[in-house]
Coordinates of C-alpha atoms in Angstrom, one line a residue:
Chain A
M12 CA 71.0 -15.0 -87.5
Q13 CA 68.9 -14.8 -90.1
R14 CA 64.9 -17.2 -89.9
S15 CA 63.8 -18.2 -92.6
R16 CA 60.9 -18.2 -93.6
G17 CA 60.5 -22.5 -92.6
E18 CA 61.5 -21.9 -89.2
K19 CA 58.9 -19.2 -89.1
W20 CA 56.2 -21.4 -90.1
F21 CA 57.5 -23.9 -87.4
N22 CA 57.6 -22.0 -84.9
V23 CA 54.7 -21.1 -85.0
V24 CA 52.2 -24.9 -86.6
N25 CA 54.8 -26.0 -83.3
M26 CA 53.1 -23.9 -80.0
L27 CA 50.1 -23.9 -81.4
F28 CA 50.4 -27.2 -81.7
M29 CA 51.2 -27.5 -77.7
L30 CA 48.3 -24.7 -77.2
V31 CA 46.0 -27.3 -78.3
F32 CA 48.1 -29.7 -76.4
S33 CA 47.8 -27.7 -72.7
F34 CA 44.1 -26.9 -73.5
L35 CA 43.7 -30.4 -73.3
C36 CA 45.4 -31.2 -70.3
L37 CA 43.7 -28.7 -68.7
Y38 CA 40.0 -28.2 -69.9
P39 CA 38.5 -31.6 -68.5
F40 CA 39.3 -30.0 -64.8
I41 CA 37.8 -26.4 -65.9
Y42 CA 35.0 -28.9 -67.3
I43 CA 33.9 -30.0 -64.4
L44 CA 34.4 -27.3 -62.0
A45 CA 31.7 -25.1 -64.1
I46 CA 29.1 -27.9 -64.0
S47 CA 30.1 -28.5 -59.8
F48 CA 29.4 -25.1 -59.4
N49 CA 25.9 -25.3 -61.1
D50 CA 22.2 -26.3 -60.6
A51 CA 22.4 -29.4 -60.9
M52 CA 19.0 -29.6 -63.4
D53 CA 19.7 -25.9 -65.1
A54 CA 23.1 -28.4 -66.2
Q55 CA 21.5 -31.5 -67.2
K56 CA 20.0 -29.1 -70.4
G57 CA 23.9 -29.3 -71.0
G58 CA 25.9 -26.5 -73.5
I59 CA 28.1 -25.5 -70.2
Y60 CA 31.7 -25.4 -71.0
I61 CA 34.1 -22.8 -68.9
W62 CA 31.4 -21.2 -66.7
P63 CA 28.3 -22.1 -63.8
R64 CA 25.3 -20.7 -65.7
M65 CA 23.0 -20.6 -62.6
F66 CA 25.7 -20.6 -60.3
S67 CA 24.8 -22.6 -57.2
L68 CA 26.5 -24.2 -54.4
K69 CA 24.0 -27.4 -53.6
N70 CA 26.3 -29.5 -54.6
Y71 CA 29.1 -29.1 -51.9
E72 CA 26.0 -28.5 -49.5
V73 CA 24.9 -31.6 -50.5
I74 CA 28.5 -33.3 -50.2
F75 CA 29.6 -32.0 -46.9
S76 CA 25.7 -32.2 -45.2
D77 CA 27.5 -35.7 -46.0
Q78 CA 28.6 -37.2 -42.6
N79 CA 31.0 -40.0 -45.2
I80 CA 32.2 -37.0 -47.0
F81 CA 34.1 -36.1 -43.6
L82 CA 35.1 -39.2 -42.6
A83 CA 36.8 -40.4 -46.0
Y84 CA 38.3 -36.5 -46.0
G85 CA 39.5 -37.5 -42.3
V86 CA 41.2 -41.2 -43.3
T87 CA 42.4 -40.0 -46.4
V88 CA 44.1 -36.8 -44.2
A89 CA 44.9 -39.4 -41.6
R90 CA 46.9 -42.0 -43.4
V91 CA 49.0 -39.6 -45.7
V92 CA 50.5 -38.0 -42.4
V93 CA 50.9 -41.3 -39.8
G94 CA 51.9 -42.5 -43.6
V95 CA 54.5 -40.0 -45.0
I96 CA 56.1 -39.8 -41.4
T97 CA 56.6 -44.0 -40.9
Q98 CA 58.1 -43.8 -43.6
V99 CA 60.7 -41.1 -44.5
L100 CA 61.3 -42.9 -40.8
L101 CA 61.8 -46.1 -41.4
V102 CA 63.1 -45.6 -44.7
A103 CA 66.0 -42.4 -43.8
M104 CA 66.6 -44.6 -41.4
F105 CA 67.0 -47.7 -44.0
A106 CA 68.8 -46.9 -46.4
Y107 CA 71.9 -44.9 -44.4
V108 CA 72.6 -48.1 -43.0
L109 CA 73.5 -48.9 -46.5
T110 CA 75.6 -45.6 -46.9
K111 CA 77.9 -47.7 -43.8
K112 CA 80.4 -50.0 -45.9
N113 CA 82.1 -51.7 -42.4
F114 CA 78.5 -52.7 -41.9
P115 CA 78.7 -56.3 -41.8
L116 CA 74.8 -56.9 -43.0
R117 CA 75.2 -54.1 -45.9
K118 CA 74.9 -57.0 -48.9
F119 CA 72.5 -58.9 -48.3
L120 CA 70.6 -55.4 -46.9
N121 CA 71.0 -55.1 -50.1
W122 CA 69.8 -58.4 -51.7
W123 CA 67.3 -57.4 -48.8
I124 CA 65.2 -55.2 -50.9
V125 CA 66.5 -55.8 -54.9
I126 CA 64.5 -58.9 -54.5
P127 CA 61.9 -58.3 -54.2
M128 CA 61.6 -55.1 -56.8
F129 CA 61.8 -57.9 -59.6
L130 CA 60.1 -61.3 -57.6
S131 CA 56.4 -61.0 -55.7
G132 CA 54.0 -63.3 -54.6
G133 CA 51.0 -61.4 -56.9
L134 CA 48.0 -59.7 -55.6
I135 CA 46.3 -63.5 -53.6
P136 CA 48.8 -64.5 -52.1
F137 CA 49.7 -61.0 -50.7
Y138 CA 46.2 -60.8 -49.2
I139 CA 46.4 -64.0 -48.0
T140 CA 49.4 -63.0 -46.3
L141 CA 47.3 -59.8 -44.7
Q142 CA 44.3 -62.6 -43.2
Q143 CA 47.2 -64.2 -41.3
L144 CA 48.4 -61.2 -40.5
H145 CA 44.5 -60.0 -39.8
L146 CA 45.3 -57.2 -41.0
L147 CA 42.3 -57.0 -43.1
N148 CA 39.7 -54.2 -42.3
S149 CA 41.6 -52.1 -40.0
F150 CA 42.9 -48.4 -40.5
W151 CA 46.0 -50.3 -40.1
T152 CA 45.8 -51.4 -43.8
Y153 CA 46.6 -48.4 -45.2
I154 CA 49.9 -48.2 -43.1
I155 CA 51.8 -51.0 -42.6
P156 CA 51.9 -52.7 -45.5
G157 CA 53.1 -50.1 -47.2
L158 CA 56.6 -48.8 -44.6
Y159 CA 58.9 -49.0 -46.7
G160 CA 59.8 -48.0 -50.8
A161 CA 63.0 -49.8 -52.2
F162 CA 62.6 -47.7 -54.7
N163 CA 62.4 -44.6 -52.1
I164 CA 65.1 -46.6 -50.4
M165 CA 68.1 -46.2 -52.8
L166 CA 67.2 -43.3 -53.9
V167 CA 68.0 -41.8 -50.4
R168 CA 71.4 -44.0 -50.3
T169 CA 72.0 -42.4 -53.0
F170 CA 71.8 -38.6 -51.5
M171 CA 73.5 -39.8 -48.4
T172 CA 76.3 -41.2 -49.3
E173 CA 77.4 -37.6 -51.3
L174 CA 77.5 -35.8 -47.9
P175 CA 81.1 -34.9 -46.6
E176 CA 82.6 -37.7 -44.5
A177 CA 83.8 -35.4 -42.8
L178 CA 81.2 -34.6 -41.2
E179 CA 81.0 -37.7 -39.9
E180 CA 84.2 -38.4 -38.9
S181 CA 84.4 -35.2 -36.0
A182 CA 80.6 -36.1 -34.1
K183 CA 82.1 -39.5 -33.8
I184 CA 85.5 -38.9 -33.0
D185 CA 83.4 -36.1 -30.3
G186 CA 82.3 -39.1 -29.0
A187 CA 79.2 -38.7 -30.8
S188 CA 76.7 -42.4 -31.5
D189 CA 75.5 -43.4 -35.1
A190 CA 71.5 -42.4 -33.5
R191 CA 72.9 -39.1 -32.4
I192 CA 74.6 -39.2 -36.0
F193 CA 72.0 -39.9 -37.8
F194 CA 69.8 -37.7 -35.8
S195 CA 71.5 -34.4 -36.0
I196 CA 73.3 -34.3 -38.4
I197 CA 72.2 -36.6 -41.5
F198 CA 68.8 -36.8 -41.2
P199 CA 68.7 -32.5 -41.1
L200 CA 71.3 -32.3 -44.6
S201 CA 69.0 -34.9 -46.4
K202 CA 66.1 -32.9 -46.0
P203 CA 65.9 -32.3 -50.3
V204 CA 66.0 -36.2 -50.5
L205 CA 63.5 -36.5 -48.2
A206 CA 61.7 -33.4 -48.9
T207 CA 61.0 -35.3 -53.0
I208 CA 59.6 -38.7 -51.1
A209 CA 58.1 -37.4 -48.6
L210 CA 55.9 -35.7 -51.9
F211 CA 56.4 -38.9 -53.7
V212 CA 54.0 -41.0 -50.9
G213 CA 51.8 -38.2 -49.7
V214 CA 50.6 -38.5 -53.3
S215 CA 50.3 -41.6 -53.7
H216 CA 49.1 -42.7 -50.1
W217 CA 46.4 -39.4 -51.3
N218 CA 45.9 -41.4 -55.0
D219 CA 45.4 -44.8 -53.5
W220 CA 42.4 -46.4 -54.2
F221 CA 43.4 -49.9 -54.1
T222 CA 44.7 -51.5 -50.9
G223 CA 40.6 -50.1 -49.0
F224 CA 39.0 -50.9 -52.7
T225 CA 40.7 -54.4 -51.8
F226 CA 41.1 -54.7 -48.5
I227 CA 39.3 -52.8 -46.6
S228 CA 35.0 -53.6 -46.4
N229 CA 33.8 -51.3 -43.5
T230 CA 32.7 -48.1 -45.4
K231 CA 33.8 -46.1 -42.2
L232 CA 37.1 -46.6 -43.8
W233 CA 36.9 -45.5 -47.4
T234 CA 39.6 -42.3 -48.3
A235 CA 38.2 -39.8 -50.6
Q236 CA 39.2 -42.4 -53.2
N237 CA 37.2 -45.6 -52.1
L238 CA 34.6 -42.6 -52.6
L239 CA 34.1 -41.1 -55.0
L240 CA 34.8 -44.8 -56.4
F241 CA 32.0 -46.4 -55.3
L242 CA 29.8 -42.6 -56.5
I243 CA 31.5 -42.6 -60.4
Q244 CA 30.9 -46.9 -60.5
S245 CA 27.2 -47.5 -59.8
N246 CA 25.6 -46.0 -62.6
E247 CA 21.8 -46.1 -60.7
A248 CA 21.0 -42.6 -59.1
S249 CA 19.5 -44.7 -56.0
N250 CA 23.0 -45.6 -55.1
L251 CA 23.2 -42.0 -54.8
A252 CA 20.4 -42.0 -51.1
V253 CA 22.8 -42.4 -49.2
L254 CA 23.8 -39.0 -49.8
S255 CA 21.0 -37.0 -50.6
K256 CA 18.6 -38.7 -47.6
M257 CA 20.7 -36.3 -45.5
H258 CA 19.5 -32.9 -47.4
Q259 CA 16.4 -32.2 -46.5
G260 CA 13.6 -30.7 -49.1
A261 CA 13.3 -30.8 -52.1
V262 CA 15.1 -32.7 -54.1
T263 CA 17.8 -30.4 -56.2
V264 CA 20.7 -32.2 -57.1
T265 CA 21.2 -35.0 -59.6
A266 CA 23.7 -37.7 -59.2
E267 CA 25.7 -36.1 -62.1
S268 CA 26.2 -32.9 -59.7
I269 CA 26.7 -34.9 -56.9
K270 CA 29.8 -37.2 -58.8
M271 CA 30.9 -34.0 -60.1
A272 CA 31.4 -31.9 -57.2
M273 CA 33.7 -35.2 -55.1
L274 CA 35.2 -34.7 -58.2
I275 CA 36.4 -31.8 -57.3
V276 CA 36.6 -32.4 -53.7
T277 CA 39.6 -34.9 -54.2
T278 CA 41.3 -33.2 -56.5
A279 CA 41.6 -30.0 -54.9
P280 CA 44.2 -30.5 -52.4
I281 CA 46.8 -32.2 -55.0
L282 CA 45.3 -29.3 -57.7
C283 CA 46.2 -26.9 -54.9
I284 CA 49.9 -27.7 -53.6
Y285 CA 51.0 -28.6 -57.3
P286 CA 52.7 -25.8 -57.9
F287 CA 54.8 -27.3 -55.6
L288 CA 55.3 -30.1 -56.3
Q289 CA 55.0 -31.0 -59.9
K290 CA 58.9 -28.9 -58.8
Y291 CA 60.1 -31.7 -56.6
F292 CA 58.9 -34.6 -58.6
V293 CA 60.6 -34.0 -61.7
K294 CA 64.1 -33.7 -59.9
G295 CA 62.2 -36.4 -57.6
I296 CA 62.6 -38.7 -61.1
M297 CA 65.6 -37.3 -63.0
L298 CA 67.9 -38.3 -59.6
G299 CA 65.2 -42.1 -59.9
S300 CA 66.6 -43.1 -62.9
L301 CA 70.3 -41.5 -64.1
K302 CA 71.1 -43.1 -60.6
G303 CA 68.8 -46.2 -60.9
Chain B
M7 CA 106.9 -80.9 -22.1
A8 CA 105.0 -83.1 -25.7
T9 CA 102.0 -82.0 -22.8
L10 CA 102.2 -78.7 -21.8
A11 CA 104.2 -76.7 -25.4
E12 CA 100.3 -78.3 -26.1
S13 CA 98.2 -76.9 -23.5
Q14 CA 99.6 -73.9 -24.4
T15 CA 98.9 -73.4 -27.5
N16 CA 95.8 -74.4 -26.8
T17 CA 95.5 -71.5 -24.2
A18 CA 96.8 -69.4 -26.6
V19 CA 94.1 -70.2 -29.5
E20 CA 91.9 -70.6 -26.9
A21 CA 92.5 -66.8 -26.2
R22 CA 92.5 -65.7 -29.1
R23 CA 89.7 -67.6 -29.5
R24 CA 88.3 -65.2 -26.9
A25 CA 90.2 -61.8 -28.0
M26 CA 87.8 -62.0 -31.6
T27 CA 85.1 -63.5 -30.5
K28 CA 85.2 -60.2 -28.0
R29 CA 86.3 -57.3 -30.9
I30 CA 83.6 -59.0 -33.0
L31 CA 81.0 -58.7 -30.1
H32 CA 82.4 -55.5 -29.5
K33 CA 81.9 -54.2 -32.7
M34 CA 78.7 -55.3 -33.2
W35 CA 77.5 -53.1 -29.5
D36 CA 79.9 -49.6 -31.0
Q37 CA 76.7 -50.7 -34.5
R38 CA 74.0 -51.7 -32.4
W39 CA 72.1 -48.6 -34.2
L40 CA 73.0 -49.7 -36.6
Y41 CA 71.0 -53.1 -35.8
I42 CA 68.6 -51.6 -34.9
F43 CA 68.0 -48.9 -37.5
T44 CA 67.4 -51.9 -40.4
I45 CA 65.5 -54.0 -37.4
P46 CA 62.7 -53.3 -38.9
G47 CA 63.6 -53.5 -42.8
I48 CA 64.4 -57.2 -42.5
I49 CA 61.1 -57.5 -40.5
F50 CA 58.6 -55.8 -42.8
F51 CA 60.2 -57.6 -45.9
L52 CA 60.4 -60.6 -45.0
L53 CA 56.9 -60.2 -43.5
F54 CA 55.0 -58.4 -47.0
S55 CA 57.4 -59.4 -49.7
Y56 CA 59.0 -63.2 -48.7
Y57 CA 56.3 -64.5 -46.4
P58 CA 53.5 -63.8 -49.8
M59 CA 56.3 -65.7 -52.0
V60 CA 56.0 -68.7 -49.8
G61 CA 52.4 -67.9 -50.7
I62 CA 52.8 -69.6 -54.8
I63 CA 52.5 -71.9 -53.7
I64 CA 48.3 -72.2 -53.8
A65 CA 49.4 -72.5 -57.2
F66 CA 49.5 -75.4 -57.4
Q67 CA 47.3 -76.9 -54.3
D68 CA 43.2 -77.0 -54.1
Y69 CA 43.5 -74.2 -51.6
N70 CA 41.5 -73.7 -48.6
P71 CA 41.3 -71.2 -46.5
V72 CA 40.0 -72.8 -43.2
K73 CA 43.9 -75.5 -44.0
G74 CA 45.9 -73.3 -45.2
Y75 CA 49.1 -73.4 -46.6
S76 CA 50.0 -76.9 -44.9
G77 CA 46.5 -78.3 -45.2
S78 CA 45.6 -77.9 -48.2
E79 CA 45.9 -80.9 -51.0
F80 CA 48.8 -80.5 -53.3
V81 CA 47.3 -80.8 -57.3
G82 CA 50.3 -80.2 -58.7
L83 CA 50.2 -77.9 -62.5
E84 CA 46.9 -78.9 -62.9
N85 CA 45.1 -75.9 -62.1
F86 CA 47.4 -74.2 -65.1
K87 CA 45.9 -76.7 -66.6
T88 CA 41.6 -75.1 -65.8
I89 CA 43.4 -71.8 -66.8
F90 CA 43.8 -72.4 -70.1
N91 CA 41.2 -73.9 -70.7
L92 CA 39.4 -71.0 -69.5
P93 CA 37.3 -68.0 -72.0
D94 CA 37.8 -65.2 -69.7
F95 CA 41.4 -65.9 -69.1
T96 CA 42.6 -67.2 -72.8
N97 CA 40.5 -63.4 -73.1
A98 CA 42.0 -61.0 -70.6
L99 CA 45.7 -62.5 -71.7
R100 CA 45.0 -61.4 -75.4
N101 CA 43.4 -58.2 -74.8
T102 CA 46.7 -57.5 -72.0
V103 CA 49.0 -58.2 -74.7
I104 CA 46.8 -55.7 -77.1
I105 CA 46.4 -53.0 -75.0
S106 CA 50.0 -53.1 -73.3
G107 CA 51.5 -53.4 -77.0
L108 CA 49.0 -50.1 -78.2
K109 CA 50.1 -48.6 -76.1
L110 CA 54.1 -49.1 -76.4
L111 CA 53.8 -49.7 -79.9
I112 CA 51.5 -45.4 -80.3
G113 CA 52.2 -44.1 -76.8
F114 CA 55.8 -44.9 -77.5
P115 CA 57.1 -42.2 -81.0
V116 CA 54.4 -39.6 -79.8
T117 CA 55.8 -39.1 -76.6
I118 CA 59.3 -38.9 -78.5
L119 CA 57.4 -36.6 -80.7
F120 CA 56.2 -34.4 -77.7
A121 CA 59.5 -34.4 -75.8
L122 CA 61.5 -32.7 -79.7
L123 CA 58.6 -30.3 -80.3
I124 CA 58.4 -28.9 -76.9
N125 CA 62.8 -29.4 -77.7
E126 CA 61.9 -27.4 -80.1
I127 CA 60.2 -24.3 -78.3
H128 CA 63.0 -20.8 -77.3
Q129 CA 60.9 -18.9 -75.5
T130 CA 61.7 -20.6 -72.4
V131 CA 58.7 -19.0 -69.9
F132 CA 56.4 -20.3 -72.6
K133 CA 58.3 -23.8 -72.8
R134 CA 57.6 -24.2 -69.0
F135 CA 54.1 -23.2 -69.2
V136 CA 52.9 -26.1 -71.4
Q137 CA 55.7 -28.3 -68.9
T138 CA 54.2 -27.4 -66.1
I139 CA 50.8 -28.1 -67.8
S140 CA 51.4 -31.1 -69.8
Y141 CA 52.0 -32.5 -66.5
L142 CA 49.2 -31.8 -64.9
P143 CA 46.8 -34.9 -65.2
Y144 CA 49.4 -37.6 -64.0
F145 CA 48.8 -36.1 -60.5
I146 CA 45.5 -36.8 -60.0
S147 CA 45.2 -40.8 -60.0
W148 CA 43.3 -42.9 -62.1
V149 CA 40.0 -43.0 -60.4
I150 CA 39.6 -39.1 -61.0
A151 CA 41.1 -39.1 -64.1
A152 CA 38.6 -42.1 -65.5
G153 CA 36.1 -39.3 -63.6
L154 CA 36.2 -37.2 -65.4
W155 CA 36.2 -39.0 -69.0
Y156 CA 33.1 -40.5 -68.1
K157 CA 31.8 -37.8 -67.7
M158 CA 33.4 -35.9 -70.5
L159 CA 32.4 -39.0 -73.1
S160 CA 28.7 -39.5 -71.2
P161 CA 25.9 -39.8 -73.5
D162 CA 23.6 -37.6 -71.3
G163 CA 25.0 -34.6 -72.4
G164 CA 28.6 -35.3 -72.0
L165 CA 30.6 -31.7 -74.3
I166 CA 31.5 -34.8 -76.8
N167 CA 28.3 -36.4 -77.6
E168 CA 27.1 -32.4 -77.1
M169 CA 29.8 -31.1 -79.3
L170 CA 29.6 -33.8 -81.7
T171 CA 25.0 -33.3 -81.9
R172 CA 25.9 -30.5 -82.4
I173 CA 28.2 -30.5 -85.3
G174 CA 25.8 -32.5 -87.0
F175 CA 28.4 -35.6 -86.6
L176 CA 25.9 -38.0 -84.7
N177 CA 22.4 -37.7 -84.6
E178 CA 21.9 -38.9 -81.0
P179 CA 24.2 -39.0 -78.5
F180 CA 26.4 -42.5 -78.0
Y181 CA 28.3 -44.3 -75.0
F182 CA 31.1 -44.4 -76.0
M183 CA 32.1 -46.1 -72.5
G184 CA 29.9 -48.9 -73.8
S185 CA 31.2 -49.7 -76.5
T186 CA 33.1 -52.2 -77.3
H187 CA 34.5 -50.5 -80.7
A188 CA 35.3 -47.7 -78.7
F189 CA 36.4 -49.0 -75.1
L190 CA 40.0 -49.6 -77.2
P191 CA 41.2 -46.0 -78.5
I192 CA 39.6 -44.1 -75.4
V193 CA 42.4 -45.9 -73.7
I194 CA 45.0 -45.7 -75.7
F195 CA 43.9 -42.1 -76.2
T196 CA 43.7 -41.1 -72.2
E197 CA 46.4 -43.2 -71.3
L198 CA 48.8 -41.2 -73.5
W199 CA 46.9 -37.6 -72.0
K200 CA 47.6 -38.8 -68.0
N201 CA 51.5 -40.1 -68.0
I202 CA 52.5 -38.1 -72.4
G203 CA 53.6 -35.0 -70.4
F204 CA 55.2 -36.9 -67.6
N205 CA 57.4 -39.4 -70.0
A206 CA 58.8 -37.2 -71.1
I207 CA 61.2 -36.0 -68.6
I208 CA 64.2 -38.5 -69.3
Y209 CA 64.2 -37.7 -73.2
L210 CA 63.5 -33.4 -72.2
A211 CA 66.4 -34.4 -70.2
A212 CA 68.6 -36.2 -72.5
L213 CA 67.8 -33.7 -75.5
S214 CA 69.6 -31.0 -73.6
G215 CA 72.7 -33.5 -73.0
I216 CA 73.5 -32.4 -76.1
D217 CA 75.8 -30.3 -77.2
P218 CA 74.8 -26.6 -78.1
H219 CA 77.2 -26.2 -81.4
L220 CA 76.4 -29.0 -82.4
Y221 CA 72.8 -27.5 -83.8
E222 CA 75.0 -23.8 -84.6
V223 CA 77.6 -25.8 -87.1
S224 CA 74.7 -27.0 -88.4
S225 CA 72.5 -24.3 -88.2
I226 CA 76.1 -22.7 -91.0
D227 CA 75.7 -24.9 -92.7
G228 CA 72.4 -24.6 -94.4
A229 CA 70.5 -27.1 -92.3
S230 CA 66.9 -26.8 -91.2
R231 CA 64.6 -27.2 -88.1
I232 CA 63.4 -30.1 -90.0
R233 CA 66.5 -31.7 -90.4
Q234 CA 68.6 -30.9 -87.4
I235 CA 65.8 -33.3 -85.5
W236 CA 66.7 -35.9 -88.0
H237 CA 70.3 -35.3 -88.0
I238 CA 71.0 -35.0 -84.4
A239 CA 68.6 -34.7 -81.2
L240 CA 67.3 -38.3 -82.7
P241 CA 70.9 -39.7 -82.0
G242 CA 71.7 -38.0 -79.2
I243 CA 68.5 -39.5 -77.7
R244 CA 68.5 -42.9 -79.3
G245 CA 70.6 -44.5 -76.0
T246 CA 67.6 -43.3 -73.9
M247 CA 65.6 -44.2 -76.7
V248 CA 66.6 -48.7 -77.3
L249 CA 66.4 -48.0 -73.3
L250 CA 63.4 -47.4 -72.5
F251 CA 61.9 -48.7 -75.7
I252 CA 63.2 -52.1 -73.9
L253 CA 62.3 -51.4 -70.8
S254 CA 58.6 -50.9 -71.8
A255 CA 58.3 -54.3 -73.9
S256 CA 59.3 -56.3 -70.4
G257 CA 56.3 -54.7 -68.9
L258 CA 54.1 -56.7 -72.2
M259 CA 52.2 -57.9 -69.1
S260 CA 50.8 -55.7 -67.9
A261 CA 48.3 -53.6 -68.8
G262 CA 47.6 -50.8 -67.0
F263 CA 45.5 -51.5 -63.8
D264 CA 44.1 -48.7 -62.7
Q265 CA 42.9 -47.6 -65.8
L266 CA 41.1 -50.2 -66.8
W267 CA 39.6 -50.5 -63.9
T268 CA 38.5 -47.5 -63.3
M269 CA 37.1 -46.9 -67.2
G270 CA 36.1 -50.5 -67.8
N271 CA 32.8 -51.9 -67.1
L272 CA 30.9 -54.6 -68.1
Q273 CA 29.5 -53.4 -71.3
V274 CA 33.3 -53.5 -72.6
Q275 CA 34.3 -56.8 -70.1
E276 CA 34.6 -58.3 -73.7
V277 CA 37.2 -56.2 -74.7
G278 CA 38.7 -54.2 -71.6
Q279 CA 39.4 -57.8 -69.0
I280 CA 42.7 -57.7 -68.6
L281 CA 45.2 -60.1 -66.5
D282 CA 45.7 -58.3 -63.6
T283 CA 41.5 -57.0 -63.1
L284 CA 40.7 -60.6 -63.6
I285 CA 42.9 -61.2 -60.4
L286 CA 41.4 -59.3 -58.4
S287 CA 37.6 -59.9 -59.5
Y288 CA 38.6 -63.9 -58.7
L289 CA 39.8 -62.4 -55.8
R290 CA 36.4 -60.2 -54.6
N291 CA 33.5 -62.6 -56.4
S292 CA 34.6 -65.7 -56.1
G293 CA 33.5 -66.8 -52.5
G294 CA 34.8 -69.8 -53.9
F295 CA 37.4 -71.5 -52.8
M296 CA 38.5 -73.2 -56.1
G297 CA 38.5 -69.2 -57.0
L298 CA 41.7 -68.4 -54.8
S299 CA 43.8 -70.8 -56.5
L300 CA 42.9 -70.3 -60.1
G301 CA 43.6 -67.0 -59.1
A302 CA 47.0 -67.0 -57.9
T303 CA 47.8 -69.6 -61.0
M304 CA 47.1 -66.5 -63.4
G305 CA 49.7 -64.7 -61.4
V306 CA 52.3 -66.8 -61.2
F307 CA 51.8 -67.0 -65.1
Q308 CA 51.4 -63.5 -65.0
A309 CA 54.5 -62.9 -63.0
T310 CA 56.4 -65.8 -64.8
V311 CA 55.9 -64.5 -68.3
G312 CA 56.7 -60.7 -66.4
L313 CA 60.3 -62.2 -65.4
I314 CA 61.7 -64.0 -68.2
L315 CA 60.3 -60.7 -70.5
F316 CA 62.5 -58.4 -68.8
L317 CA 65.9 -60.8 -68.7
V318 CA 65.9 -61.0 -71.9
C319 CA 65.2 -57.2 -72.4
N320 CA 67.3 -56.6 -69.7
F321 CA 70.1 -58.6 -72.5
V322 CA 69.0 -57.5 -75.0
A323 CA 69.6 -53.3 -73.9
K324 CA 73.4 -55.8 -72.4
L325 CA 74.0 -56.4 -76.0
I326 CA 72.9 -53.7 -77.9
K327 CA 74.8 -50.8 -75.8
Q328 CA 78.2 -52.3 -75.5
E329 CA 77.0 -52.4 -80.2
S330 CA 76.7 -49.1 -79.8
L331 CA 79.4 -48.5 -77.5
I332 CA 82.5 -50.7 -79.7

């Protein structure tokens, strides 16, 4: 089929626009990366856009010579690992029960998880609840109030409903208990959807700064996001003494350069698993939106 | 005789009842794993979802943490009267509506436009490239996004200021993040930057469901690409558009907590303080007991309006769906 001139122009303009847009999405990361790898004093002169002018690892040295960052990273990783494992397991168990048509509590359980999606007590009553449960200011604040996600339960339930029933029946005839059926048949078969929610949960644990910010005042329990937020929101360089005090010798870093390096350190894991991540996420949002 | 018959039926009833109890217990024992699987979930939602709802009561109390829910004095609607006389609250309410309204009015059509344009790319590799890049900002936290844009817009050697002064547009660096005029456009822009690619996915899914024959037929009839978009693509995603518009309209009371807390600062509080950030600052800063009750009251107000909006929008969505079906 012939292409008219107007159509060609449309294509060119559209692709140019998309290139500009993609650049805009990516560029801030490149900019920060270049600055973080540049000598701090030199970076203050400006003019660094894509590549460092005076390559230096000083910023990262300062960050990594400080114990806080390791502590924060450790807390974050621990929280992601524990949070993902517990949520995937609990959500899968709950969802499995919701697929049992002959289970008398099924209807009740459906409502039990749906109602809180529309009604909630709000932040302050939630805070008071955590206080009464003695859950403020401990590592478990990151895990326990986030054990279940109602949306994830529904996603997994939808997937499990579509598994062939015959598998379960034959196992039942062979005398397998529900627990046995769940752990050796249903759970392994649900791997695709469980991997999807594991990513959802992992990323939200990694990105969450609110829990640490609101419910935890002990800075030893801060996550990397909390440390970053602290650095970004404190505009005075004096607050950075916390970080640079550890570093002996002449001051070769600035508040700005430390912030940029910290930004990269906090983002890097997400960027590394991103190519793998986004495919699953897109699948997940499709599953969720079409069935919801 | 009569008594004998009676006692016989009695024992029969008894036996049947016993058998039934036995059956129920047997079934429960049979399904014991299902009960065990759900007990943690029942307790979880009870503690972290339902019990906090009880806490709404403090919106009607002069809450004293030492005395708790049962010991605090009941004050009726006093707290609601108080918050409506607080300039902080009315200001935050106004900002919430303005910010989420603007996000909806601008973000909604722009996202659709973006999805339509992506859909018009026929080079698969390039299309996948653009999509993959455009989702990227979605996966980072607002703390990171705020950090990136603070630096980009910074008056001390931020890229934007550097560019603008170099081309002579600005004489001296401008503190974008500290300007009440610039703040709102920045909020809208960064929101689009972060979410547009990902939000477009649903439209792209709907667009891929349109019968390709329609495009072929129309191009034989000589329709241009623009006309095809207007007469085929747009009507094809009308249902999705209406539904998403209505659903996001019900979120009018929440304007993006993470974004506004991480990007906000003292200089722009006047335009950047929203209900969610105000409630959090009440929780964090007001050591006084009164603060908790007032913050909770604001939360109740916000949630109630939000729920009403949701119910109304849901109702409208149903009406429209029926109409378009007829």
